[in-house]
XYZ file of C-alpha atoms in Angstrom:
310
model
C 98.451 79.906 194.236
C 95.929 78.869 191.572
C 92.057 80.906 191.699
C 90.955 83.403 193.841
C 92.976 84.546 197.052
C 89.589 85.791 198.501
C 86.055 84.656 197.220
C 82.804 85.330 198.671
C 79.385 83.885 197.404
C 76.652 85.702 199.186
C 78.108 86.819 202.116
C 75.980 88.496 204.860
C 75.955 89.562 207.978
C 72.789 90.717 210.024
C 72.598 91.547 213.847
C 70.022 91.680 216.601
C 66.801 90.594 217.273
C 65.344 93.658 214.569
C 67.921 91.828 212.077
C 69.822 95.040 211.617
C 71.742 93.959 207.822
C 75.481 94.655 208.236
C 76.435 92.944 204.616
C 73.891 92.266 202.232
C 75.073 88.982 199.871
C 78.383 90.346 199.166
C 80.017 88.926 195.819
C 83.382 89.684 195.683
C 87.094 88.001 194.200
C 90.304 89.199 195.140
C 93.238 87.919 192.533
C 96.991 86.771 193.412
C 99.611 89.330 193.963
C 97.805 92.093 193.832
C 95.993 95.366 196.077
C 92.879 95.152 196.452
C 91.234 98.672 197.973
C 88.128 98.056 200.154
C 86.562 101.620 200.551
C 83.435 103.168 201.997
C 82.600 105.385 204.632
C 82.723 104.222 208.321
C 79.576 101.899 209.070
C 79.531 100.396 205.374
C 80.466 96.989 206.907
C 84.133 96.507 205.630
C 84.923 96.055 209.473
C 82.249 93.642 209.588
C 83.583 91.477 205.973
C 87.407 91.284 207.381
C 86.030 89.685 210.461
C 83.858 87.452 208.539
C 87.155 86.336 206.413
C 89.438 85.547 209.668
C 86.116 83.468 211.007
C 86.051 86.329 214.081
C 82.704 86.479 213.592
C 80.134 83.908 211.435
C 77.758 84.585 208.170
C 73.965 84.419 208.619
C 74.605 83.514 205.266
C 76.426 82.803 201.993
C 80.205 81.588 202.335
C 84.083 82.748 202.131
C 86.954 81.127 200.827
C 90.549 82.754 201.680
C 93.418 80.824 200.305
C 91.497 78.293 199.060
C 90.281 77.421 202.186
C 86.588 77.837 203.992
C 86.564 80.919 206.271
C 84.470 78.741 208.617
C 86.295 75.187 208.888
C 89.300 76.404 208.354
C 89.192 79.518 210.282
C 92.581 78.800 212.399
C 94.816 77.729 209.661
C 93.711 81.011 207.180
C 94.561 82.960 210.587
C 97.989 81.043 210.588
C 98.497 81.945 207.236
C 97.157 85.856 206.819
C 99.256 89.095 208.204
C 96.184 91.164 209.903
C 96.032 94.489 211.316
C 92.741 94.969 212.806
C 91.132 98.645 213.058
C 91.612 98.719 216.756
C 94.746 97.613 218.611
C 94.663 95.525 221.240
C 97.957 97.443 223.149
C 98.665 98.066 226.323
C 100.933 95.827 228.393
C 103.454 96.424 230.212
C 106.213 94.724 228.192
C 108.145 96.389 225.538
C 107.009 96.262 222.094
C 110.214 94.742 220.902
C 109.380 92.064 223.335
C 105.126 91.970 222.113
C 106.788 91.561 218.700
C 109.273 88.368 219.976
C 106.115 87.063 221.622
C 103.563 87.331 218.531
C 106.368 86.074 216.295
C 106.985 82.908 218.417
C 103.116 82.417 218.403
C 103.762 81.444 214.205
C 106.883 79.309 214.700
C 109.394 82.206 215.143
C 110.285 85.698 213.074
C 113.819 86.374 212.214
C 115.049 89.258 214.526
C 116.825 90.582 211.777
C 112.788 91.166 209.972
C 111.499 92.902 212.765
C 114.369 95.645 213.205
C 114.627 96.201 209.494
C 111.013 96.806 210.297
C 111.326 98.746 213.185
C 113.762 100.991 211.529
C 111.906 101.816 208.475
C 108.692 103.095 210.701
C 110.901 104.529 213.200
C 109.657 102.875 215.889
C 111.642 102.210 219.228
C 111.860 99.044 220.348
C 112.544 99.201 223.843
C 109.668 101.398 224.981
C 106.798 100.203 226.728
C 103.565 99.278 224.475
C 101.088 100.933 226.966
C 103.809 104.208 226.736
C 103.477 104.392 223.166
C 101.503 106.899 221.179
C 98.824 105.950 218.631
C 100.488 106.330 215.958
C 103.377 104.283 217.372
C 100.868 101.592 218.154
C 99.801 101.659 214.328
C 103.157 100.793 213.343
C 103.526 97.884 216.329
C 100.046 96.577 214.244
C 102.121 96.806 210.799
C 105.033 95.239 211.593
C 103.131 92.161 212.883
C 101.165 91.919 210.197
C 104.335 91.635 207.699
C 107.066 90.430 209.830
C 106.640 86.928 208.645
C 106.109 87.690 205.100
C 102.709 86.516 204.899
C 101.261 85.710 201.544
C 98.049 87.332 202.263
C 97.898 90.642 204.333
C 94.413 91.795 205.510
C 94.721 95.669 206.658
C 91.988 97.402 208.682
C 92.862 101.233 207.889
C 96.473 100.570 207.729
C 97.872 104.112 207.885
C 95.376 105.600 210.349
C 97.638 107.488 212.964
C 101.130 107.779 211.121
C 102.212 110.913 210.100
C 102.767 111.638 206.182
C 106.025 110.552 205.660
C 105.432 106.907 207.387
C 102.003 107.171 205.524
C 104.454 106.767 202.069
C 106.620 104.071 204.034
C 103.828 102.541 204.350
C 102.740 102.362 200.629
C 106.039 101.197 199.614
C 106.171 98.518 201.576
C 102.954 97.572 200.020
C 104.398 98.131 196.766
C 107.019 95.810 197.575
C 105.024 92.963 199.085
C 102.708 93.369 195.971
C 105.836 93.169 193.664
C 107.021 90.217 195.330
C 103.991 88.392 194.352
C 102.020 88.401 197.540
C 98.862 89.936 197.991
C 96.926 92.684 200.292
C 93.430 93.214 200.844
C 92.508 96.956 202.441
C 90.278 98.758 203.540
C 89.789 102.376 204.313
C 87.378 105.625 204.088
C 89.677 107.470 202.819
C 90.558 107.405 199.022
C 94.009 108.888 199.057
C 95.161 105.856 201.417
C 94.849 103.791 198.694
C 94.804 105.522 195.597
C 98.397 105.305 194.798
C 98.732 101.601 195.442
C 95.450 99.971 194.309
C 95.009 98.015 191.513
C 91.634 97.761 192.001
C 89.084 98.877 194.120
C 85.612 98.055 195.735
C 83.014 100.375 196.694
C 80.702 99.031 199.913
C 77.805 101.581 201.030
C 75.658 100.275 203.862
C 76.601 96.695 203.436
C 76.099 96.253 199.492
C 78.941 96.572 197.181
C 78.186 99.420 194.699
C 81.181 98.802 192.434
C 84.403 97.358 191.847
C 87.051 98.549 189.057
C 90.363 99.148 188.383
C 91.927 102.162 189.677
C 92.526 103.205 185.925
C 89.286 102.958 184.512
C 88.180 105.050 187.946
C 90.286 107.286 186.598
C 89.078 107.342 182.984
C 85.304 107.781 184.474
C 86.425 110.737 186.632
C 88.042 112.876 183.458
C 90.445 115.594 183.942
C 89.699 118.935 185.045
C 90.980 121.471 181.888
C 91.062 125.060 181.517
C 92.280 126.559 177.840
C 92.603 130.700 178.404
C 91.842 132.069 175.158
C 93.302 135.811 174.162
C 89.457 136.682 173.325
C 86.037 135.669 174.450
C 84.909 132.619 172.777
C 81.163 130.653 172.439
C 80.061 127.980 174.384
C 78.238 126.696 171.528
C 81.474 125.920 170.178
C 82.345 123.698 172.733
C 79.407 121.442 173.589
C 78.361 117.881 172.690
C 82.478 117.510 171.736
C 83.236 113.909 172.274
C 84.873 113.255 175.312
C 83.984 116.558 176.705
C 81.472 117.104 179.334
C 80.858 120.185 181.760
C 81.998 122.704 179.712
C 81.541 126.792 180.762
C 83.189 129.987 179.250
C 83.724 132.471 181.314
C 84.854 134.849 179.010
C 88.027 134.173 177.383
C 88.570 131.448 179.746
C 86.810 128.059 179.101
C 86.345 125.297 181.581
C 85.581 121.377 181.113
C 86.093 117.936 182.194
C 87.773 115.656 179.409
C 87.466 112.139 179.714
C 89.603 109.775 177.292
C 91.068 111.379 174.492
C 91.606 115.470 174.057
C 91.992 115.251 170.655
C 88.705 116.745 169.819
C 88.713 119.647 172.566
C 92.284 120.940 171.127
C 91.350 120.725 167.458
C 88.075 122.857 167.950
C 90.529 124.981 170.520
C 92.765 125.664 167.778
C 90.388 127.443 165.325
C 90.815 130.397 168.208
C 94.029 131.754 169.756
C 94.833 129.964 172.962
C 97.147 131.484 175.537
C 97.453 128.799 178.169
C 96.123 124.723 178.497
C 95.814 123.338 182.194
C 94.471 120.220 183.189
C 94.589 118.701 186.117
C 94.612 115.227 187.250
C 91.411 113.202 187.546
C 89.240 114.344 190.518
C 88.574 110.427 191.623
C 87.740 111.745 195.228
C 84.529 113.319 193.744
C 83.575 109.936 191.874
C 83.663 108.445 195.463
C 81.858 110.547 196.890
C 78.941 110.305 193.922
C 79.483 106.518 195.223
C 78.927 107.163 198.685
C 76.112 109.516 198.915
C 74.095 108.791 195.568
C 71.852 105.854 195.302
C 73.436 102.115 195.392
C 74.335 101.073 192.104
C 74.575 97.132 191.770
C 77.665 96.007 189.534
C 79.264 93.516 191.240
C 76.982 92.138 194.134
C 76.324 93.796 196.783
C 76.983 97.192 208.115
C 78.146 97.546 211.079
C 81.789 98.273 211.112
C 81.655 98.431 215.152
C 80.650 95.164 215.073
């Protein structure tokens, strides 16, 4: 599709006779065919923005468009249109969750059968149990494989991997990978970074309601700098190593000098070289410390701008 996938213009959300501000005139564009990350800690209001998007709950102000449609007028047909795994499961019948899968799929018009075992099989999940038998984690991939069973060409995930095990966790991210590759797009969200560190393309930081940043996952990457440490075969000065471009952080420790280089390392290894080094190791970039700066330090406005239990 032409334009934004998702577009908000002021979006907000408060609650409550006090007026208790879950989202605070959020600004935000998703773009075709690719992950978006939604990140914050729990209470920021990403909860609270999904359920705005899907029309489950309304705006005291500003407006959403998914798909080119109006998040309020056209709640039903986005809904009709969007794979969506809320953050809490609605499980527990009786039936089997091969046959809660058969029913959800005949709510859109049908699901091949042949979709929902490939799907079944790739998350390990059994079929024939009972939904109300099943484990959390087994719930959480009952949620998935709704959610993309019909190839959806929006999927809106509420802390996709939350119960799966490691392994399903990556099973997970390359079917994301895949549905991204195909040309389809997925909006996320999640408190934890390394859920969607891998996949993102880009990513938005929300703390209590405002949005504090969004940027690709590569220049997150070039902010946060790698960790290096250069072992030298005798003690060497400081002085030597400060106000290099590029470097920042830097202590000696002896023989052994410590730093954080961000973009190019050409200037740390030619002033390296005028001693005798022993052994270079850098590590990659520490991004779960830049979100954590996000998270606790003051708001930062570069983008725009809750409740998640709303």
């Amino acid at each position: 599709m032409n334009g934004a996938v998702i577009e908000t213009a002021g979006l907000s959300k408060t609650y409550g006779k006090r007026g208790t501000r879950a989202l605070d005139e959020l600004e935000m564009s998703v773009e075709p065919g690719e992950i978006f990350g939604f990140l914050g800690p729990n209470g920021a209001g990403k909860t609270t923005t999904i359920r705005l998007l899907l029309d489950l709950l309304r705006p005291t102000a500003g407006s959403a468009r998914v798909l080119g449609l109006d998040s309020r007028s056209d709640g039903l047909e986005i809904r009709r249109r969007v794979g969506y795994l809320p953050g809490e499961l609605p499980f527990g019948g009786r039936e089997s969750a091969g046959d809660l899968l058969t029913f959800l799929g005949n709510l859109r018009s049908g699901v091949p059968r042949e979709s929902v075992r490939a799907l079944a099989e790739r998350f390990d999940l059994d079929l024939g149990k009972p939904v109300r038998a099943l484990s959390k984690g087994n719930k959480q991939k009952v949620g998935l494989i709704q959610a993309f069973m019909h190839q959806p060409e929006l999927l809106v995930l509420d802390e996709p991997s939350s119960g799966l095990d490691p392994l399903l966790q990556q099973e997970f991210l390359a079917l994301a990978r895949e549905v991204r590759d195909s040309g389809h797009t997925i909006f996320m969200s999640s408190h934890v970074l390394a859920e969607v560190d891998d996949v993102a393309d880009r990513i938005a930081v929300l703390r209590e309601g405002r949005l504090v940043t969004v940027e690709s996952v590569d220049a997150l990457r070039e902010r946060a700098g790698h960790p290096t440490e250069i072992r030298f075969a005798e003690p060497v000065p400081v002085g030597a190593f400060t106000g290099l471009v590029g470097v920042r952080d830097v202590t000696v420790d002896g023989s052994i000098l410590r730093c954080v280089v961000t973009g190019s390392a050409d200037a740390l290894i030619k002033k390296a070289a005028e001693f005798t080094v022993e052994r270079v190791l850098s590590q990659p970039p520490d991004l779960e410390a830049v979100f954590l700066a996000y998270y606790a330090g003051p708001g930062v406005e570069a983008s725009g701008g809750g409740d998640d239990a709303a």
